[in-house]
Short mmCIF file of C-alpha atoms and ligand atoms in Angstrom, two decimals:
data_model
loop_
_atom_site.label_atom_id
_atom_site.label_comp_id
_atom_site.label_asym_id
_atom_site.label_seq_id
_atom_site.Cartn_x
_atom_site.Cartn_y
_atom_site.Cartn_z
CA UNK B 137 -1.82 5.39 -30.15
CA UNK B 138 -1.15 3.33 -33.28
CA UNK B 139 -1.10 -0.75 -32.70
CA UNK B 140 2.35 -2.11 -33.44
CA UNK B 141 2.53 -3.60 -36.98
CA UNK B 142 1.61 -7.55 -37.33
CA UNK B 143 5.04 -8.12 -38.69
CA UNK B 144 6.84 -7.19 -35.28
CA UNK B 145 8.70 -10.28 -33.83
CA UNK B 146 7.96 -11.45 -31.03
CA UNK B 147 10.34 -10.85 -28.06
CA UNK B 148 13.10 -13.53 -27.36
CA UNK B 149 15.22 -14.33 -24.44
CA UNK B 150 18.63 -13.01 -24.03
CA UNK B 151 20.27 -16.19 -23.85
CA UNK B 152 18.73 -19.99 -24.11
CA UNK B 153 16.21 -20.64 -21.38
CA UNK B 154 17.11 -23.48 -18.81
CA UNK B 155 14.83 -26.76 -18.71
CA UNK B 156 13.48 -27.94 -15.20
CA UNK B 157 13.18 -31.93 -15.17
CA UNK B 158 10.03 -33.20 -12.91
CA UNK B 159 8.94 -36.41 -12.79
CA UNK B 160 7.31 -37.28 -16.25
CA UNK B 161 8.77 -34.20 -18.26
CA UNK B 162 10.42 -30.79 -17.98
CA UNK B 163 9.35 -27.01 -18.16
CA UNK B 164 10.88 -24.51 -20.28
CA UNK B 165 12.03 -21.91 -18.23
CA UNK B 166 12.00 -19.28 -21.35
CA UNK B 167 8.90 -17.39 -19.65
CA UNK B 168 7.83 -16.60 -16.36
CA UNK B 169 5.42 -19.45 -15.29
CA UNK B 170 3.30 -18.95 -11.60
CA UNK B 171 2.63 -22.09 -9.61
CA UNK B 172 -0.83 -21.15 -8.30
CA UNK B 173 -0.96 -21.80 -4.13
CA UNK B 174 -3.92 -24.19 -3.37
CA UNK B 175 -3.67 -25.00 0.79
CA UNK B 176 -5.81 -27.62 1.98
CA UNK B 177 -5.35 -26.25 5.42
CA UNK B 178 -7.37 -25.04 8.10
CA UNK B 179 -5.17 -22.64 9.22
CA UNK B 180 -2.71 -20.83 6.72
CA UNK B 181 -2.49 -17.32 7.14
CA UNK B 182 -4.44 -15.86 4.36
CA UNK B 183 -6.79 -18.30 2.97
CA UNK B 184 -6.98 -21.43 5.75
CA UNK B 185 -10.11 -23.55 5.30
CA UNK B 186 -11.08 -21.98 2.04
CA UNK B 187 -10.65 -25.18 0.44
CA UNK B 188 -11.32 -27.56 3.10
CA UNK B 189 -13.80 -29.59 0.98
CA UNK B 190 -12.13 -31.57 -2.84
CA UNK B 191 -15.20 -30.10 -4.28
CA UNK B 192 -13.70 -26.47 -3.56
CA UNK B 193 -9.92 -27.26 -3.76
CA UNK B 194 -10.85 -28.58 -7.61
CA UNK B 195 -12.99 -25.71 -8.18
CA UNK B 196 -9.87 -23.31 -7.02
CA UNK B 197 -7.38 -25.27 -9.05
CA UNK B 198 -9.36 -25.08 -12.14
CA UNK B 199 -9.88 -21.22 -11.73
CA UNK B 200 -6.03 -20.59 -11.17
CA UNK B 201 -5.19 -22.58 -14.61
CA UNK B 202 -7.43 -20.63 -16.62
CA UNK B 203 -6.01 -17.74 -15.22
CA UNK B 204 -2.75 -18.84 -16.70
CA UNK B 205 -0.99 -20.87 -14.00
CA UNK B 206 1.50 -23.69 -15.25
CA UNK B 207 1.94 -25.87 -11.81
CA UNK B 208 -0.67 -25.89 -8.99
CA UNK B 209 1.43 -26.44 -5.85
CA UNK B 210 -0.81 -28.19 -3.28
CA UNK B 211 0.01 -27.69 0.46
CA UNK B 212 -1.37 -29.41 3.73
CA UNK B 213 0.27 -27.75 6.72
CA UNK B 214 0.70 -24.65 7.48
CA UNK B 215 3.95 -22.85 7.63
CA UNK B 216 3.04 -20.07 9.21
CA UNK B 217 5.42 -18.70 12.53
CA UNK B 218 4.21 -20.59 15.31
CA UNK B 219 1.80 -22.88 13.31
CA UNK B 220 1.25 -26.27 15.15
CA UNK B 221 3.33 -29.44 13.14
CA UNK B 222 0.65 -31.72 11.42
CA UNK B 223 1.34 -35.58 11.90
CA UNK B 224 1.89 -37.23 8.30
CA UNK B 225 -0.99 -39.16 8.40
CA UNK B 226 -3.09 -36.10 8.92
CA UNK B 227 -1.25 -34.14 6.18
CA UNK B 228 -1.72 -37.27 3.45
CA UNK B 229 -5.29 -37.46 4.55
CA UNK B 230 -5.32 -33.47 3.48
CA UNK B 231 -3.10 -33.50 0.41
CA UNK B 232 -3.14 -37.01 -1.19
CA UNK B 233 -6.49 -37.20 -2.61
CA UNK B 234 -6.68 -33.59 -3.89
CA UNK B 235 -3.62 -34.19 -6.10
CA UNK B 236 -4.58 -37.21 -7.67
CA UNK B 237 -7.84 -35.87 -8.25
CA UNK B 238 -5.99 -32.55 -9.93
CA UNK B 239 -3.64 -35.12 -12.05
CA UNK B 240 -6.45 -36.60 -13.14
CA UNK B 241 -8.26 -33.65 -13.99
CA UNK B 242 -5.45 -30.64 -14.98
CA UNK B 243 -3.35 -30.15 -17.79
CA UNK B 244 -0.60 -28.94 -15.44
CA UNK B 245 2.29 -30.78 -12.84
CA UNK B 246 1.32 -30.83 -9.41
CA UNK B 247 3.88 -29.89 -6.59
CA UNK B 248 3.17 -30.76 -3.64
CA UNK B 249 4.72 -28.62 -0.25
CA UNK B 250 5.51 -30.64 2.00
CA UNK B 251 8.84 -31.48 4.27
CA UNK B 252 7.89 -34.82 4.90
CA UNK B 253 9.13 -37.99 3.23
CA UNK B 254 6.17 -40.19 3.74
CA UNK B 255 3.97 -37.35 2.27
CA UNK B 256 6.03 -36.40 -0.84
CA UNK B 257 6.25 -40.24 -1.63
CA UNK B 258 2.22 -40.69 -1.27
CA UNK B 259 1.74 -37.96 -3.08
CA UNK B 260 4.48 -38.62 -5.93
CA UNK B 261 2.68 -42.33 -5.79
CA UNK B 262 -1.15 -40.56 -6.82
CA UNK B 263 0.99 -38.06 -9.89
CA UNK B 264 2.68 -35.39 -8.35
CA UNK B 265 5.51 -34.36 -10.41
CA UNK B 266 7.45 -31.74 -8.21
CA UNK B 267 8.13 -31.48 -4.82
CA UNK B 268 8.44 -28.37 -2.73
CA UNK B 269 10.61 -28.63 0.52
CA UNK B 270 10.18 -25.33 2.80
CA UNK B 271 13.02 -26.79 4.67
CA UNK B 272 15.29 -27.40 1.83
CA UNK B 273 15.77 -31.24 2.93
CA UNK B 274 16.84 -30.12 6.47
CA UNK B 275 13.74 -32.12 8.15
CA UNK B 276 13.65 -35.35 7.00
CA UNK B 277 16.33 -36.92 5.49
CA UNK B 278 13.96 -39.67 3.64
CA UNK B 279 12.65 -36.55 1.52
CA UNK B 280 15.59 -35.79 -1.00
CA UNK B 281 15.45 -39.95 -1.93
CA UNK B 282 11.69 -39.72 -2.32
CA UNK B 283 11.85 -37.03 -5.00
CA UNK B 284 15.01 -38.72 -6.79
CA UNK B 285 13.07 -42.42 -6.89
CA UNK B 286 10.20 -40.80 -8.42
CA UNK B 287 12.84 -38.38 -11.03
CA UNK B 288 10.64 -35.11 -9.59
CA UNK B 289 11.43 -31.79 -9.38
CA UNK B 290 12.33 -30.48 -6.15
CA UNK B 291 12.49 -27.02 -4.92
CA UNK B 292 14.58 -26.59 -2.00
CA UNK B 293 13.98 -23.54 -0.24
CA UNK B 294 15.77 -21.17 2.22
CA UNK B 295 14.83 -21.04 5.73
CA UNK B 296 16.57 -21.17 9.74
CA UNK B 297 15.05 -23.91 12.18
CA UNK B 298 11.24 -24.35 12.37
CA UNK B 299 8.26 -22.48 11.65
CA UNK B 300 7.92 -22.54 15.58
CA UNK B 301 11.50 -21.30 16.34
CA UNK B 302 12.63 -19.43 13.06
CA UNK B 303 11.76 -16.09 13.72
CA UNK B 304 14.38 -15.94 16.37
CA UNK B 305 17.41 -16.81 13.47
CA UNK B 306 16.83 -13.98 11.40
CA UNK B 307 20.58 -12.86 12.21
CA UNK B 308 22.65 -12.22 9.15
CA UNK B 309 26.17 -10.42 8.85
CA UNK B 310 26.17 -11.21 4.66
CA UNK B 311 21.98 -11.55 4.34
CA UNK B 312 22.26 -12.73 0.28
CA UNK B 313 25.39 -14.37 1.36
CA UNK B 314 24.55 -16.27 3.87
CA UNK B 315 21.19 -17.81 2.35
CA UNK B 316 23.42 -18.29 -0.49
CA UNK B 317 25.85 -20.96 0.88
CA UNK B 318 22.83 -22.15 2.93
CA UNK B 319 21.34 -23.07 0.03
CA UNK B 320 24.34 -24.33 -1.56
CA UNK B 321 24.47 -26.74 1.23
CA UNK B 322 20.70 -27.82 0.47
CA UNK B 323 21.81 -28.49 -2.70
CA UNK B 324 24.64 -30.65 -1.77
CA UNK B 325 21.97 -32.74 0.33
CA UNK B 326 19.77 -32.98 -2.93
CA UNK B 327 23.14 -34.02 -5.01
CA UNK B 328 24.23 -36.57 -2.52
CA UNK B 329 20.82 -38.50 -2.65
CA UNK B 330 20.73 -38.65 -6.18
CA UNK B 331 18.64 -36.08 -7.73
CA UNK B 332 19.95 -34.33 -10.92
CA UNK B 333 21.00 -30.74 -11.27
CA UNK B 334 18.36 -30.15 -13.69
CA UNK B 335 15.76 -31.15 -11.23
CA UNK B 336 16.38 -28.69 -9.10
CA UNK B 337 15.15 -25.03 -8.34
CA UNK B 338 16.03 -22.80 -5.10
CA UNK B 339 14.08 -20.63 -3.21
CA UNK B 340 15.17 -17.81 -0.59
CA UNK B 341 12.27 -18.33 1.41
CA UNK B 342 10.83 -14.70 1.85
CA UNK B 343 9.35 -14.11 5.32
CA UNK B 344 11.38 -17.37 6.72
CA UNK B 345 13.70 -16.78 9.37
CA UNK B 346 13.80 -13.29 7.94
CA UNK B 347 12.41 -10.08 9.09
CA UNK B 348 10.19 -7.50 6.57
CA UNK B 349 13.13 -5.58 5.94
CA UNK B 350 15.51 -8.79 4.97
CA UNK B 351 12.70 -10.28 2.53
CA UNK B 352 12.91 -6.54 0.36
CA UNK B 353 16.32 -6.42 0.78
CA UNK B 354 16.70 -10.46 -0.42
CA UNK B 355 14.06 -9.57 -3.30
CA UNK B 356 16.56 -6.81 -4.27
CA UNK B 357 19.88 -9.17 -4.30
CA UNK B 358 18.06 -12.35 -6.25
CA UNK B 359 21.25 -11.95 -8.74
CA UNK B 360 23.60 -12.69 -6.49
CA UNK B 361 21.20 -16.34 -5.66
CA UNK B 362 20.96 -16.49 -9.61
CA UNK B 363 25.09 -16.45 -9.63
CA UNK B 364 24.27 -19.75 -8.26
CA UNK B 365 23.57 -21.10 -11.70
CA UNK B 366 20.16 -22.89 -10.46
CA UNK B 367 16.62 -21.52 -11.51
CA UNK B 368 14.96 -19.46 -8.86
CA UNK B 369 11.13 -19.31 -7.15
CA UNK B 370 10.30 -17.08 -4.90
CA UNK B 371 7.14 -16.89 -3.08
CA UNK B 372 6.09 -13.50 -1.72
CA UNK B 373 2.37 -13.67 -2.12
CA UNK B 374 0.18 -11.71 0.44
CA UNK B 375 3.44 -12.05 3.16
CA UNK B 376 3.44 -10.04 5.99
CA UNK B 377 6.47 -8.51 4.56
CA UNK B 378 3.97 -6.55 2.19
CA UNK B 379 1.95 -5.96 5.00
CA UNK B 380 4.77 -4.09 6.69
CA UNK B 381 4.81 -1.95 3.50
CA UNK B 382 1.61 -1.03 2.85
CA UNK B 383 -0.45 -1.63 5.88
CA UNK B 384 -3.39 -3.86 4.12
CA UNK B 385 -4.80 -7.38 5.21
CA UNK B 386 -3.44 -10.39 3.85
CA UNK B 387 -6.06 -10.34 0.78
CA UNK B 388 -5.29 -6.83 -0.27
CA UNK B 389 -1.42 -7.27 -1.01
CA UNK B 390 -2.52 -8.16 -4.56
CA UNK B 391 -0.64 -5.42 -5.77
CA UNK B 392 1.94 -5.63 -3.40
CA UNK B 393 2.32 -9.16 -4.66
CA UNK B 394 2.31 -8.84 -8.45
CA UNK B 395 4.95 -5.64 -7.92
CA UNK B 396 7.37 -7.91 -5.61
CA UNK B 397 6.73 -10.25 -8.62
CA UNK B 398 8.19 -7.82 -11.39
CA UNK B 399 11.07 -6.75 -9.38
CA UNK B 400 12.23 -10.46 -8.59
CA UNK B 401 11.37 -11.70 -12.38
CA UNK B 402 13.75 -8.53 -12.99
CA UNK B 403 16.86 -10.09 -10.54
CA UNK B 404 16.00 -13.05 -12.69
CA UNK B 405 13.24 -15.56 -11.08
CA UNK B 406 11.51 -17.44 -13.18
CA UNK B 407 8.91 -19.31 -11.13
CA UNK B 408 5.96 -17.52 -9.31
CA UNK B 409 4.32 -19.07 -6.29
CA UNK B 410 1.42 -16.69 -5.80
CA UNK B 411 -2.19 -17.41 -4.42
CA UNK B 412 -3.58 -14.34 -6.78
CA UNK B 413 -2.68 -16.37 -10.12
CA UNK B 414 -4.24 -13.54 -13.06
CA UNK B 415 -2.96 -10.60 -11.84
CA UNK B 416 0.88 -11.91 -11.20
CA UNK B 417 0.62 -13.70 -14.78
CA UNK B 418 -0.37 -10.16 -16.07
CA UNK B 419 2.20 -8.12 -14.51
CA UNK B 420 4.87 -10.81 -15.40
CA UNK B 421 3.78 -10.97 -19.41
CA UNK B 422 4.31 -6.84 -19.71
CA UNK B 423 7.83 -7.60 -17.59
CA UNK B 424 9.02 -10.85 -20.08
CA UNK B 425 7.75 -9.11 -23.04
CA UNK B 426 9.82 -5.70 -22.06
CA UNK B 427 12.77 -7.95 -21.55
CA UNK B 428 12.70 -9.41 -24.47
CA UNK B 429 12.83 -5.79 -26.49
CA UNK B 430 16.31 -5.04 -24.23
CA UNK B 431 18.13 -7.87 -25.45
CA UNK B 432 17.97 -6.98 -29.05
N1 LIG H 662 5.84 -19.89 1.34
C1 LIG H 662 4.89 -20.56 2.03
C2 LIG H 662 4.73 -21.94 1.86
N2 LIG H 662 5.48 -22.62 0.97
N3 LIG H 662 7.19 -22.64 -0.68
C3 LIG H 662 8.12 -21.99 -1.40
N4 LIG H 662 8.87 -22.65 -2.29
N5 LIG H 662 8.33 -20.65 -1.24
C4 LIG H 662 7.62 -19.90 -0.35
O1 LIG H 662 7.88 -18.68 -0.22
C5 LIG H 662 6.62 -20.56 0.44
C6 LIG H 662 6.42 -21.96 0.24
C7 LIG H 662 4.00 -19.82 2.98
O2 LIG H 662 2.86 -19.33 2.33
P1 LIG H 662 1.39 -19.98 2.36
O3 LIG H 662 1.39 -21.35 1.77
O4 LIG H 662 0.46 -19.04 1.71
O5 LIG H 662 0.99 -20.00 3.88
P2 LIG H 662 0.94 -21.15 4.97
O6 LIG H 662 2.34 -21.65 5.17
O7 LIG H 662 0.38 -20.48 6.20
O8 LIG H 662 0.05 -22.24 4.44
#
């Protein structure tokens, strides 16, 4: 097959690309970007105590930028169903000096995922730029004014209870509506303690409070979320929802992972929060640059 000629444009979005403000600048939301998962956890359900040392949490963090990822979003407790809480001294003593070590070091933001106030304002305090609630300010109420003192980005994601309890609340008459106005109401928590619109990004939590079969079905109604005017994340890397699928252990959903990745880029996410960073950023360039042929 020929090569296209030189003189091709290059593909451009349909219509102009939101901004996301974080603390210290914004991203342009033009092209898919992948926040690359780095958990310095001993117990998270694919890759816990992997990066237990700073040495190897650096090492990690540096791979996943040069394989093209344009946040690193660090995490120190586990999520997991059932996973035991971790006391907010213990997570700072995990998470804090990993990300200043990674703002020193990265050309990237740093998110970090926590639901606790006292951590996001530790680690906002050593650079972090974004932070990335998993209970969509539903925990602690001290988080939402944490992220709008420092002007960070916050990502408020979709979930029911606890990690302990939420398996038991994946009920849904309206599954895409339902998360919707639940996320709507996260949203009004973020408004009312002061962060701007344009800081914010939502998140319908795949595998949170929602069985296999509700985390396909929610990848497959994203535009009704998008409807919601706010940029959207997902996170479906290596989840057991995958596993469901294809029957293959948490570190051989790559594929699983980068497809689910496509298909939600498709009901229009833009942000990527994948542990396998080259192979998602790969699948998503061939996805933007096909888009950007339909909408001339
Ligand atoms: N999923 C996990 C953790 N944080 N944050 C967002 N915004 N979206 C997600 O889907 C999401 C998230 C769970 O994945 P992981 O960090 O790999 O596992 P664990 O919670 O066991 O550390």
């Amino acid at each position: 097959m020929r090569e296209a000629p030189a003189t091709v444009p290059l593909p451009v979005p349909a219509r102009p690309a939101p901004v996301w403000e974080i603390a210290g600048g914004s991203l342009p939301l033009a092209a898919p970007l992948v926040a690359g998962i780095l958990n310095v956890t001993p117990d998270s359900f694919s890759d816990g105590g992997e990066y237990a040392t700073i040495e190897a949490a650096l090492r990690h963090a540096d791979e996943m930028v040069r394989e093209g990822a344009a946040i690193v979003d660090v995490g120190g407790e586990s999520t997991r169903p059932g996973a035991a809480p971790v006391p907010a001294v213990e997570e700072i003593r995990r998470v804090v000096p990993v990300v200043g070590a990674l703002v020193r070091r990265l050309p990237v933001p740093i998110s970090v995922d926590t639901r606790k106030a006292a951590v996001a304002r530790a680690a906002l305090e050593a650079g972090a730029a974004i932070v990335n609630d998993v209970s969509g300010l539903a925990f602690d109420p001290g988080l939402g004014p944490a992220a709008a003192a420092a002007g960070a980005g916050l990502i408020l994601m979709h979930m029911r209870g606890t990690p302990a309890d939420m398996r038991r609340r994946a009920r849904y008459a309206d599954l895409a509506g339902e998360v919707r106005s639940e996320l709507e109401v996260a949203v009004a928590r973020a408004r009312a303690a002061g962060i701007p619109a344009g800081s914010i990004v939502l998140d319908p939590g795949l595998g949170f409070a929602k069985t296999a079969a509700q985390s396909v079905a929610l990848l497959g109604a994203l535009p009704r979320l998008r409807a919601s005017g706010f940029p959207l994340m997902v996170g479906p890397s290596r989840k057991s929802f995958l596993g469901e699928l294809l029957g293959v252990a948490p570190k051989d959903r790559v594929v699983g992972t980068a497809a689910a990745c496509v298909v939600a880029y498709r009901g229009g996410a833009r942000l990527f929060r994948v542990h396998d960073v080259r192979p998602v950023v790969e699948a998503l360039t061939v996805a933007h640059a096909v888009a950007g042929t339909e909408s001339r």
